[in-house]
CSV table of C-alpha atoms in Angstrom, one decimal:
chain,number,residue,atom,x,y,z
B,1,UNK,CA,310.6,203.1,108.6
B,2,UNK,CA,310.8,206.3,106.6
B,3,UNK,CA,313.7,207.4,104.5
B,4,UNK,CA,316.1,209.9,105.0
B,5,UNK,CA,318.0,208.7,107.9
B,6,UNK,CA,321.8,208.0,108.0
B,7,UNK,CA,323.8,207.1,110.7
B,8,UNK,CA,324.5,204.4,112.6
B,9,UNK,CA,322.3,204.4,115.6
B,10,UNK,CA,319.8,204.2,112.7
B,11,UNK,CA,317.2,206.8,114.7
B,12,UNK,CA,314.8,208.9,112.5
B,13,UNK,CA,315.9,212.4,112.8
B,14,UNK,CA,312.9,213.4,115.4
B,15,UNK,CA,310.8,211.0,117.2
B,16,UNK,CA,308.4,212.2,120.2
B,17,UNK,CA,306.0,209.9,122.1
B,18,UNK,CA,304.6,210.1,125.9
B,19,UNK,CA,305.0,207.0,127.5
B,20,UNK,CA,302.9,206.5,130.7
B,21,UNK,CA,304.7,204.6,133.2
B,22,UNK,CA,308.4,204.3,134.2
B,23,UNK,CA,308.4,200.4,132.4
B,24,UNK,CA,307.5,202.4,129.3
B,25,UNK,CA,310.0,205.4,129.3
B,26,UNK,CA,312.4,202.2,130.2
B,27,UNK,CA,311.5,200.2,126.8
B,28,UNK,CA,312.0,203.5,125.0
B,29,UNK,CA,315.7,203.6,126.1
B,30,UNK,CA,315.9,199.8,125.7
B,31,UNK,CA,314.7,200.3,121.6
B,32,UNK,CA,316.8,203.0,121.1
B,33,UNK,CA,319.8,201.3,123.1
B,34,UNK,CA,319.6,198.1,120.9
B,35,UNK,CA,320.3,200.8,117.3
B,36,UNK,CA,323.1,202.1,118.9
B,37,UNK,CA,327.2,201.4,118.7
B,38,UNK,CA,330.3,201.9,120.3
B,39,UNK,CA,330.7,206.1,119.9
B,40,UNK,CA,327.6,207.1,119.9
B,41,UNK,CA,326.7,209.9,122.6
B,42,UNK,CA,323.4,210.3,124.4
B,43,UNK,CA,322.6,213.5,125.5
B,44,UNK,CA,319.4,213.1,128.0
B,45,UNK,CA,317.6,216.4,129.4
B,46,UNK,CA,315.1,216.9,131.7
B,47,UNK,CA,314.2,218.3,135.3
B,48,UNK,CA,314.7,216.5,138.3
B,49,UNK,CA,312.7,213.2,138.1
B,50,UNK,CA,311.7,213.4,134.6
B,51,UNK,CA,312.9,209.6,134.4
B,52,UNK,CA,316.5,210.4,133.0
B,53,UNK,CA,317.9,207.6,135.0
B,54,UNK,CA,314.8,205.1,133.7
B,55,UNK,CA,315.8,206.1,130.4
B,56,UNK,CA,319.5,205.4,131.0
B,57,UNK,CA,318.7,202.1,132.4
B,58,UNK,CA,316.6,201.3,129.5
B,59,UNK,CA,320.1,201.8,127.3
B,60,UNK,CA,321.9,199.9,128.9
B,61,UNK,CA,319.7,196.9,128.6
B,62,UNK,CA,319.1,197.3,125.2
B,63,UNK,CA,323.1,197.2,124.7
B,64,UNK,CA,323.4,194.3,126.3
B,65,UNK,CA,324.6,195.8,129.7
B,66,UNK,CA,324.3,194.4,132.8
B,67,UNK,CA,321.7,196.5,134.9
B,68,UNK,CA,321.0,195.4,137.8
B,69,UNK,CA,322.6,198.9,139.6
B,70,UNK,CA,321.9,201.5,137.1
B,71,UNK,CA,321.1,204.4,138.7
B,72,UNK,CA,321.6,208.0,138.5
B,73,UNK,CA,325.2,208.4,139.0
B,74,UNK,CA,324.6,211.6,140.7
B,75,UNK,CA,327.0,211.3,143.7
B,76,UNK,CA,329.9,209.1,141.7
B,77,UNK,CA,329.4,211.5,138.7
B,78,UNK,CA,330.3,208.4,136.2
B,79,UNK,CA,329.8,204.9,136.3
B,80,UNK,CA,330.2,202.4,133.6
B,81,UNK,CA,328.0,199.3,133.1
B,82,UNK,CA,330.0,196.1,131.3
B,83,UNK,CA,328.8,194.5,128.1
B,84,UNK,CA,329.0,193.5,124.7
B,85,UNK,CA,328.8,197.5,124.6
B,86,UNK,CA,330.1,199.1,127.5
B,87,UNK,CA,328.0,201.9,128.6
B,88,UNK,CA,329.4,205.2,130.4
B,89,UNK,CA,326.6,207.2,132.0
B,90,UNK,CA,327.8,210.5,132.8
B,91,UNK,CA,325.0,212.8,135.6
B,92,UNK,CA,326.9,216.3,135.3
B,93,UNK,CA,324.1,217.8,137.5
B,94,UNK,CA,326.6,219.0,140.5
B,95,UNK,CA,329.2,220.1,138.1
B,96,UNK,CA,329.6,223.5,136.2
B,97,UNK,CA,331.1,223.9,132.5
B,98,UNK,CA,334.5,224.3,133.5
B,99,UNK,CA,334.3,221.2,136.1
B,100,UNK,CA,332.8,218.9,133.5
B,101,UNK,CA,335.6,219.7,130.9
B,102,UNK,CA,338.4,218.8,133.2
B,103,UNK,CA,336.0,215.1,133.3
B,104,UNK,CA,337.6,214.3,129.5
B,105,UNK,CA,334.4,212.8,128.4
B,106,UNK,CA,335.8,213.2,125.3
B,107,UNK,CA,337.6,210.1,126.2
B,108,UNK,CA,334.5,208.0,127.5
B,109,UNK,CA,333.5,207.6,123.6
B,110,UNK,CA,335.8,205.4,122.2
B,111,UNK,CA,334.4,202.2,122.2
B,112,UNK,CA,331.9,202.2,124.0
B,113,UNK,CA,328.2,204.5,124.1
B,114,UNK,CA,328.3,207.5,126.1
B,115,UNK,CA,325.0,208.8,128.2
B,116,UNK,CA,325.3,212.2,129.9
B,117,UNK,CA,322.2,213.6,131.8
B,118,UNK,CA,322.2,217.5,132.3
B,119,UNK,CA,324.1,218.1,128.7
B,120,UNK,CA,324.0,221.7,129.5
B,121,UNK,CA,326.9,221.5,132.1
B,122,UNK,CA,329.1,220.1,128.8
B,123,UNK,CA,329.7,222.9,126.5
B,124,UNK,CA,331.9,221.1,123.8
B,125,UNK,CA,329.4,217.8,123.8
B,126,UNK,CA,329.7,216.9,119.9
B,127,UNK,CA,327.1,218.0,117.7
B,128,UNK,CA,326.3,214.5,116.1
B,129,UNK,CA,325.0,213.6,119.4
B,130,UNK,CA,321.5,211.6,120.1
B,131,UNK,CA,319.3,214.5,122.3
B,132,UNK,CA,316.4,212.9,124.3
B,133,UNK,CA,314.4,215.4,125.8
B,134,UNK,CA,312.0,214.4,128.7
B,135,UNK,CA,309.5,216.4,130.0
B,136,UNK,CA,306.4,215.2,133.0
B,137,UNK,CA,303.1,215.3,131.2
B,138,UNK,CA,301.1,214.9,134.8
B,139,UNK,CA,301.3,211.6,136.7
B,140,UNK,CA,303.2,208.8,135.3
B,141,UNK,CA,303.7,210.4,131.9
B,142,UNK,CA,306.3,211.7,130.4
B,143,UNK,CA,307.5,213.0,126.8
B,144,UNK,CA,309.8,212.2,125.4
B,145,UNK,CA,311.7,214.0,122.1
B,146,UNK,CA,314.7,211.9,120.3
B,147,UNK,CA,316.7,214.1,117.9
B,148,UNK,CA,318.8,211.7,116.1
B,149,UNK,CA,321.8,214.1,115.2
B,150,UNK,CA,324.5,211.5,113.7
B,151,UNK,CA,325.7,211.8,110.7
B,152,UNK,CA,328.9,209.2,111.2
């Protein structure tokens, strides 16, 4: 591990990689899931069907979650997954700026790890957050950019 990092989910402060199937853009989650703690915010990016939702579900089990029905939350816009560290996974993608900061997802980071896909829609997301960027690469592979911005 190189120097330089601080924070507590313990990322370096850039990381890309291309995984090449959904199991592996799911591990990627689960390893950066298992470094993080209660108030720690995941921003995730990426078109539709870029693999945010893998991602997601690779969070939650690397927190300890139970995952048997993570999903994109598209159509309930939040849903929470119960574990040692709760996780709140936020898909904004219907909502516009104004709509999302009625949601108070300020509130969804105490004690617990807060994932939002489509960060754009959330104009006062904090600026210590975890970006993962995900972009297709052709067929099965995707890359994948973690900016480890925490500095708690």
């Amino acid at each position: 591990e190189s120097g330089g990092h601080c924070g507590r989910a313990g990322a370096a402060p850039v990381t890309e990689t291309t995984t090449h199937s959904e199991a592996e853009t799911i591990a990627l989650g689960r390893d950066l899931g298992r470094r993080l703690a209660a108030g720690d915010v995941v921003l995730v990016e990426g078109p539709v069907g870029a693999g945010k939702a893998a991602f997601a579900r690779g969070l939650a089990e690397g927190l300890g979650c139970d995952t048997d029905a993570v999903a994109s939350p598209r159509f309930t816009i939040v849903h929470e997954y119960p574990g040692p560290v709760p996780l709140q996974h936020a898909d904004l993608y219907r909502l516009t700026a104004e709509e999302t900061n009625d949601l108070g997802l300020e509130d969804l980071m105490e004690g617990q790890v807060l994932a939002v896909e489509w960060p754009d829609r959330w104009p006062h997301a904090p600026s210590d957050a975890i970006l993962v960027s995900i972009e297709p690469a052709g067929g099965d592979r995707r890359h994948v950019r973690i900016s480890g911005h925490s500095t708690r």
